[in-house]
Coordinates of C-alpha atoms in Angstrom, one line a residue:
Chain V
X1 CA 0.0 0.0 0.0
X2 CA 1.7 3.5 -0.8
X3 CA 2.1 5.2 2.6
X4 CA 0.7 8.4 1.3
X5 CA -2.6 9.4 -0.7
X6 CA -4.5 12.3 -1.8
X7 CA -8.7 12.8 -1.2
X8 CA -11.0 15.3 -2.2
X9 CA -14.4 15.8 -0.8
X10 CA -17.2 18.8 -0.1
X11 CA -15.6 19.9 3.4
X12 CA -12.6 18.7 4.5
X13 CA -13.8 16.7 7.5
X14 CA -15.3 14.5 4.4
X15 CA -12.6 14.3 2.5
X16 CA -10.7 13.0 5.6
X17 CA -13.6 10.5 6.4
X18 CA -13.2 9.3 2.6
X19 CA -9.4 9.0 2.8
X20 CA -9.8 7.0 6.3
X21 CA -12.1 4.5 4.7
X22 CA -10.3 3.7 2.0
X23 CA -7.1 2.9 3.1
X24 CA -8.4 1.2 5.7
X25 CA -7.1 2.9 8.9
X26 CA -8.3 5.0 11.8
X27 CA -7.5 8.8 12.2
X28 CA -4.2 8.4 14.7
X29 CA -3.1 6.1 12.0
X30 CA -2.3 9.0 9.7
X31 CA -1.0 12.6 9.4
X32 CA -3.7 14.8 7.7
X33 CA -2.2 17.7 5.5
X34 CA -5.0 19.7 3.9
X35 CA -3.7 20.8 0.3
X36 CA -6.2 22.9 -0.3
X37 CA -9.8 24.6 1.7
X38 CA -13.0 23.5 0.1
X39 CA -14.7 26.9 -1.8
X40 CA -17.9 27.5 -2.5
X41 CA -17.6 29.7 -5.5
X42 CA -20.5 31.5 -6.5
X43 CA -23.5 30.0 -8.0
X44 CA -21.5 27.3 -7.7
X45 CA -19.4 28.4 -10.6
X46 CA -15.8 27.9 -9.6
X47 CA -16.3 25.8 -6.5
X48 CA -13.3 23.5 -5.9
X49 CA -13.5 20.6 -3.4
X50 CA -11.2 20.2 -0.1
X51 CA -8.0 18.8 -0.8
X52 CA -6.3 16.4 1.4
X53 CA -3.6 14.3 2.3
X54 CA -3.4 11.4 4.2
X55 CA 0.1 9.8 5.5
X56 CA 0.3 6.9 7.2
X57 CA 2.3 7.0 10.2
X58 CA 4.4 4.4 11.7
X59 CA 3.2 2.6 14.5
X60 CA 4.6 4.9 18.0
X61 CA 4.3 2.9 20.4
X62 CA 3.6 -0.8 21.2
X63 CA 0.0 -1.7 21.7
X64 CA -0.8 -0.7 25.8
X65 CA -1.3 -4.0 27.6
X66 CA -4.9 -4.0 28.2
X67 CA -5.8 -3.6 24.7
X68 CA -7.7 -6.4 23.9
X69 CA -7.6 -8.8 20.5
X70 CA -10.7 -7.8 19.0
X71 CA -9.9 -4.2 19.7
X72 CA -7.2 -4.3 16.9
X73 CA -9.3 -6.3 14.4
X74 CA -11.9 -4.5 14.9
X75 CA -12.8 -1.8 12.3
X76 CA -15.3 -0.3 13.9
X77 CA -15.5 3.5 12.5
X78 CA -16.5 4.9 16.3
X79 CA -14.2 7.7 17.6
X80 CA -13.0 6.4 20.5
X81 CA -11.5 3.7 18.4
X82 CA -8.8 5.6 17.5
X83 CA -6.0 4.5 19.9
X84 CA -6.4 1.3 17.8
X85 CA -4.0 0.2 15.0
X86 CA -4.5 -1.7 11.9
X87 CA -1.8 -4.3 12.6
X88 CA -0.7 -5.4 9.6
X89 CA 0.1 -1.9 8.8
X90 CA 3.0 -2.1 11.3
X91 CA 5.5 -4.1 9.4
X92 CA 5.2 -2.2 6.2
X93 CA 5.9 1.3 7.4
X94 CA 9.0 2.4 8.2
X95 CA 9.4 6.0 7.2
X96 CA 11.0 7.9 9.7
X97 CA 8.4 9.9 11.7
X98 CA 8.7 13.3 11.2
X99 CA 7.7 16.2 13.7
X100 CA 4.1 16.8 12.8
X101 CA 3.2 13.3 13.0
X102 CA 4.8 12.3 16.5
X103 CA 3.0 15.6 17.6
X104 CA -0.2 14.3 16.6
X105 CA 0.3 11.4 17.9
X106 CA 1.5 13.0 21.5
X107 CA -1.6 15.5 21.3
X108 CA -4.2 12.5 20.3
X109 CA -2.8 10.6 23.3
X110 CA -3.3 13.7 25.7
X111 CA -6.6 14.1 24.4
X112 CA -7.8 10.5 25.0
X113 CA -6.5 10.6 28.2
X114 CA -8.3 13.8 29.3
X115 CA -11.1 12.0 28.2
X116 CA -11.9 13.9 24.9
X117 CA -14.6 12.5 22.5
X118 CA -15.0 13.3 19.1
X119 CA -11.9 15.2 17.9
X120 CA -9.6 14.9 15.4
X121 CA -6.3 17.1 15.3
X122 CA -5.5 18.3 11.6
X123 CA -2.0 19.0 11.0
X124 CA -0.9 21.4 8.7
X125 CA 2.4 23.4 7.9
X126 CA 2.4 27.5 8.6
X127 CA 2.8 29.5 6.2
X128 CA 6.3 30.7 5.6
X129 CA 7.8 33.0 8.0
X130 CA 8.2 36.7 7.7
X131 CA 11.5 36.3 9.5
X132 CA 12.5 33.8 7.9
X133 CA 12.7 31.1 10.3
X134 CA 11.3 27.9 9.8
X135 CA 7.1 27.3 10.0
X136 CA 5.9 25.8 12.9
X137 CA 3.2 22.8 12.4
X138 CA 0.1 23.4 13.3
X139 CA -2.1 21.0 15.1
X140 CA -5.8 22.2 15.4
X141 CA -8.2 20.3 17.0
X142 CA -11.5 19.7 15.7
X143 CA -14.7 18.4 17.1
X144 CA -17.8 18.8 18.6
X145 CA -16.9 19.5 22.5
X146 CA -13.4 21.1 22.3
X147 CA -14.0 24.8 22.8
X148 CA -13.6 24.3 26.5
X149 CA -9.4 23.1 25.9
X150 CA -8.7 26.6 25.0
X151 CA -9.7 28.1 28.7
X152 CA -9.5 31.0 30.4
X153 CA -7.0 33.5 28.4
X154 CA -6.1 30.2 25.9
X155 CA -4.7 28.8 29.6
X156 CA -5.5 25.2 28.8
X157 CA -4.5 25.6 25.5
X158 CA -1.4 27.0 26.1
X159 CA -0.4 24.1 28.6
X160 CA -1.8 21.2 25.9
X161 CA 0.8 23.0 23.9
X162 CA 3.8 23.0 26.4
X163 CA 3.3 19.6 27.5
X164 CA 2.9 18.4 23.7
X165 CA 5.9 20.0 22.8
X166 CA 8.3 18.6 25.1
X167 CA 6.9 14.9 24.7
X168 CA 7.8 15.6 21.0
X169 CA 10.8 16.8 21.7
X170 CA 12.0 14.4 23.9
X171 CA 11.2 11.3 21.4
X172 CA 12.3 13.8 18.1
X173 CA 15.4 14.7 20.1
X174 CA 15.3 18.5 19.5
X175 CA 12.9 21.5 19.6
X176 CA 9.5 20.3 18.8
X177 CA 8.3 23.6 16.3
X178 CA 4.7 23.3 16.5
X179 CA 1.9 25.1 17.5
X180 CA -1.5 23.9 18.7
X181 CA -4.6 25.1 18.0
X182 CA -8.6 24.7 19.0
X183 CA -11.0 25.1 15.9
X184 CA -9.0 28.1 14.6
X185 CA -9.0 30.0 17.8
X186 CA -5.1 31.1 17.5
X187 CA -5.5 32.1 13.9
X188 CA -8.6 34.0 14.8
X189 CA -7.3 35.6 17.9
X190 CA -4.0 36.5 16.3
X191 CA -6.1 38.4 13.7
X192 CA -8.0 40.5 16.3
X193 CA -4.6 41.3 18.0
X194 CA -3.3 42.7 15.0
X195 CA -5.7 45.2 14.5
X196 CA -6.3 45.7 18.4
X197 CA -2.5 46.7 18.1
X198 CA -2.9 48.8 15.1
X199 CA -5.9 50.9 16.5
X200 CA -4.3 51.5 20.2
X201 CA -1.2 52.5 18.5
X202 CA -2.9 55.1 17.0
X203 CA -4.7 56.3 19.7
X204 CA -1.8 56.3 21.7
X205 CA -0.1 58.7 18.8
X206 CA -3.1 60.6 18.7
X207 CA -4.0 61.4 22.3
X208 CA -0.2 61.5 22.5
X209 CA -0.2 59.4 25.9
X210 CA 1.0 55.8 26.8
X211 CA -2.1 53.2 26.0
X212 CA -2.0 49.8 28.3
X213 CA -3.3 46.8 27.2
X214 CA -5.2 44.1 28.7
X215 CA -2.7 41.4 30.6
X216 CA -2.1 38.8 27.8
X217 CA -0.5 35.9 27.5
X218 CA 3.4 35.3 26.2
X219 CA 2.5 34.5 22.7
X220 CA -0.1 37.2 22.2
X221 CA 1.7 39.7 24.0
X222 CA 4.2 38.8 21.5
X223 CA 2.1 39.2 17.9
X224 CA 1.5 43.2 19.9
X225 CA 5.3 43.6 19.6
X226 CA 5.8 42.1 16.4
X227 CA 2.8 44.2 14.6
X228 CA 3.9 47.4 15.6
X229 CA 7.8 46.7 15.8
X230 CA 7.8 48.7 12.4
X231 CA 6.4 52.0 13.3
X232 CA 8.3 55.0 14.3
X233 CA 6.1 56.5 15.9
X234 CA 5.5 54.6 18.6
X235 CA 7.5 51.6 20.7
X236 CA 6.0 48.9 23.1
X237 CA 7.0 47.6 26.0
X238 CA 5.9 45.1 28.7
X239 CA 5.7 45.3 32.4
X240 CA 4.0 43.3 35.0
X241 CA 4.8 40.2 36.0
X242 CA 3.4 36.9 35.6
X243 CA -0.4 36.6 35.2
X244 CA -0.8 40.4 34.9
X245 CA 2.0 41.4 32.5
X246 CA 0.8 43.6 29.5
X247 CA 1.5 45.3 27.1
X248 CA 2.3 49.2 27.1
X249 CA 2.6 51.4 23.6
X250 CA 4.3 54.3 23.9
X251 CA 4.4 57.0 21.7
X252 CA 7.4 58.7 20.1
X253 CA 7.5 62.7 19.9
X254 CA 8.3 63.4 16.3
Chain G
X1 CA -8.7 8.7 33.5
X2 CA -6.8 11.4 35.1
X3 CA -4.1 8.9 36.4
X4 CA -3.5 7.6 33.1
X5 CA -3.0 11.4 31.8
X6 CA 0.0 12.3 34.6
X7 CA 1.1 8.2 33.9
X8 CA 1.2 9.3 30.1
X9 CA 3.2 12.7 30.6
X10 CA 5.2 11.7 33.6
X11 CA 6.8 8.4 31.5
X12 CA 7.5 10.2 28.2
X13 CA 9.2 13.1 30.0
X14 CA 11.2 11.3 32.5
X15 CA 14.7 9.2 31.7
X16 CA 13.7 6.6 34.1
X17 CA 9.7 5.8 33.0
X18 CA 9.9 2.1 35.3
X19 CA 11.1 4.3 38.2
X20 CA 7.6 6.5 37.8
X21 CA 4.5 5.5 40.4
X22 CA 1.4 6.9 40.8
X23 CA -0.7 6.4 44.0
X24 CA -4.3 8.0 44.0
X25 CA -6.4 8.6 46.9
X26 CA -10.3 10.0 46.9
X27 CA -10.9 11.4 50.3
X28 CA -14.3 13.2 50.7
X29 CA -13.5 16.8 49.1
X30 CA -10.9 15.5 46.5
X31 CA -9.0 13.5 44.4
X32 CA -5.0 12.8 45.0
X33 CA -2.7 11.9 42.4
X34 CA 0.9 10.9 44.3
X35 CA 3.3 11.4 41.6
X36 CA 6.6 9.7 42.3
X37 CA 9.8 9.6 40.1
X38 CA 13.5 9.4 40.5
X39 CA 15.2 11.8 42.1
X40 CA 17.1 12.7 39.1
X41 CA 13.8 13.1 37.2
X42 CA 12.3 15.3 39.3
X43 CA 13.2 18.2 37.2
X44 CA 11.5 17.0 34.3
X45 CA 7.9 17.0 35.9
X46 CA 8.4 20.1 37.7
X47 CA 9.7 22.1 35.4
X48 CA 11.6 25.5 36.2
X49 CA 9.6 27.5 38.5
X50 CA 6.6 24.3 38.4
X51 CA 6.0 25.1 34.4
X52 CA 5.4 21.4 33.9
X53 CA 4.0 20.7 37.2
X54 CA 1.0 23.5 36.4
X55 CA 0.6 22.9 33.0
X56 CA 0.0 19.3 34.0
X57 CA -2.5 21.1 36.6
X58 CA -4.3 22.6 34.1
X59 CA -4.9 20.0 31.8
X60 CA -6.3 18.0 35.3
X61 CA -8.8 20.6 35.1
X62 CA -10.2 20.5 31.2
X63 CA -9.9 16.6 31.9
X64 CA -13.6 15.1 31.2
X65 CA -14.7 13.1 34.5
X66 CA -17.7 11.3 35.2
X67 CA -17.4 10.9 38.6
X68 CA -17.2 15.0 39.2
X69 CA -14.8 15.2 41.8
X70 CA -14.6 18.6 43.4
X71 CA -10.9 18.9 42.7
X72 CA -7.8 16.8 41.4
X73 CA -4.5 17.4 43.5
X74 CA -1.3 16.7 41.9
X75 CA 1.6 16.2 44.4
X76 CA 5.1 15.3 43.3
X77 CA 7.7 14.1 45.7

């Protein structure tokens, strides 16, 4: 069987679903890569169906003791079947894992454990970097019941993050780049800061008087810095510690 | 469930995952989790300044559990 195949379909939780069936394996079997968003077009002129990829992963770890015979056999499509591993699958891959793949394996683990139902965790590659450096993956989860893992101020998030990147790192055996995500909530929230950024920036020029931010978190505290780290007339800092460290833009006298 | 969750962290951060034990113990307002690991280890699931030791914390709390105990306690020692 080739280890990696592409599937198209209306949305791409379909396309996924398609791909899963026909080769045969459940969802933690396989890293999902989504070539391309579904679009509706208009009037359904120039709609294009989602584009994905499935590859198959190698097995990561040895089946846990308690699984149980049928368990492995059985193909059952439920969601909480996904721990399980088609075995005959094991002998034949043997590419080496790569970082987005051991991460999803790490963050589906987590998830079961925490007692998650219903989710999936699509892994895609960033967009390149402005700077340059390299682009994180990024592991979203999807499902019905997973707005509550991003938490107050994207606290749970943030720690499903931390504690998925150093598992990955430990087995990868360097920094683990990858980013995860809740149904788009970082994207979105990233967006918002931008133009949050932009508009107390200008008030703070206008009104010629130092703005201060709502305490955010590290990584959002840090898109504030890197949006307006272009602009003269202004500079940002942060001060507070801990929970309640924000940002501060301060204007520039021209 | 939530033993299984620090079991799963605690031996895939650790050097020494056969040295790692877990006791529980449910008294009336809470649930225990005794994290134990070598003392070499103990870095690893603390983290500088308890980063790993929270973030483990937190995900304790977002953990799904039928049996709605009032809290989970992790102590490590």
């Amino acid at each position: 069987m080739q280890d990696s195949l592409e599937f198209t379909g209306e949305t791409i939780d379909e396309a996924v679903a398609k791909g899963l069936k026909e080769m045969g394996v459940a969802s933690s079997d396989v890293v999902v890569e989504v070539l391309e968003e579904p679009s509706r077009g208009v009037f359904g002129i120039g709609a294009r169906p989602a584009r994905v990829r499935l590859k198959l992963l190698r097995p990561p770890t040895p089946p846990r003791r308690n699984v149980l015979i049928e368990d492995a056999i059985d193909e059952d499509e439920d969601e909480e079947d996904e721990g399980d591993y088609h075995a005959s699958l094991a002998k034949e891959i043997s590419e080496p894992t790569e970082e987005g793949a051991v991460a999803q394996q790490v963050l589906t683990e987590l998830l079961k454990r925490m007692n998650i139902r219903h989710f999936r965790v699509v892994v895609r590659r960033a967009d390149i970097q402005e700077n340059g450096e390299n682009p994180p993956w990024i592991l979203d989860i999807t499902g019905k019941n997973v707005s509550h893992l991003i938490g107050r101020r994207g606290e749970t998030l943030n720690a499903l993050q931390y504690i998925t990147r150093l598992i990955t790192s430990k087995q990868i055996q360097r920094r683990a780049n990858i980013v995860v995500d809740v149904d788009g909530y970082k994207a979105k929230r990233s967006e918002r800061l931008e133009q949050l950024a932009n508009r107390m920036a200008d008030q703070a020029v206008r009104q010629n008087r130092t703005v201060y931010l709502e305490p955010m978190p590290p990584n959002e505290r840090r898109i504030i810095h890197m949006t307006l780290r272009h602009r003269t007339d202004g500079e940002t800092k942060s001060q507070g510690e801990g929970e309640s460290r924000k940002v501060t833009i301060i204007p520039i006298q021209q | 469930m939530e033993r299984d969750l620090v079991e799963y962290i605690a031996k895939n951060l650790v050097n020494h995952p056969d040295k790692v034990e877990i006791y529980t113990k449910r008294t009336r307002s809470a649930f225990i989790i005794k994290l134990h690991v070598m003392q070499g280890d103990m870095g690893r699931v603390i983290g500088k300044q308890g980063r790993v030791a929270n973030a483990i914390r937190t995900l304790l709390k977002a953990t799904d559990n039928d049996k709605k105990h009032n809290r989970v306690i992790l102590e490590i020692n």
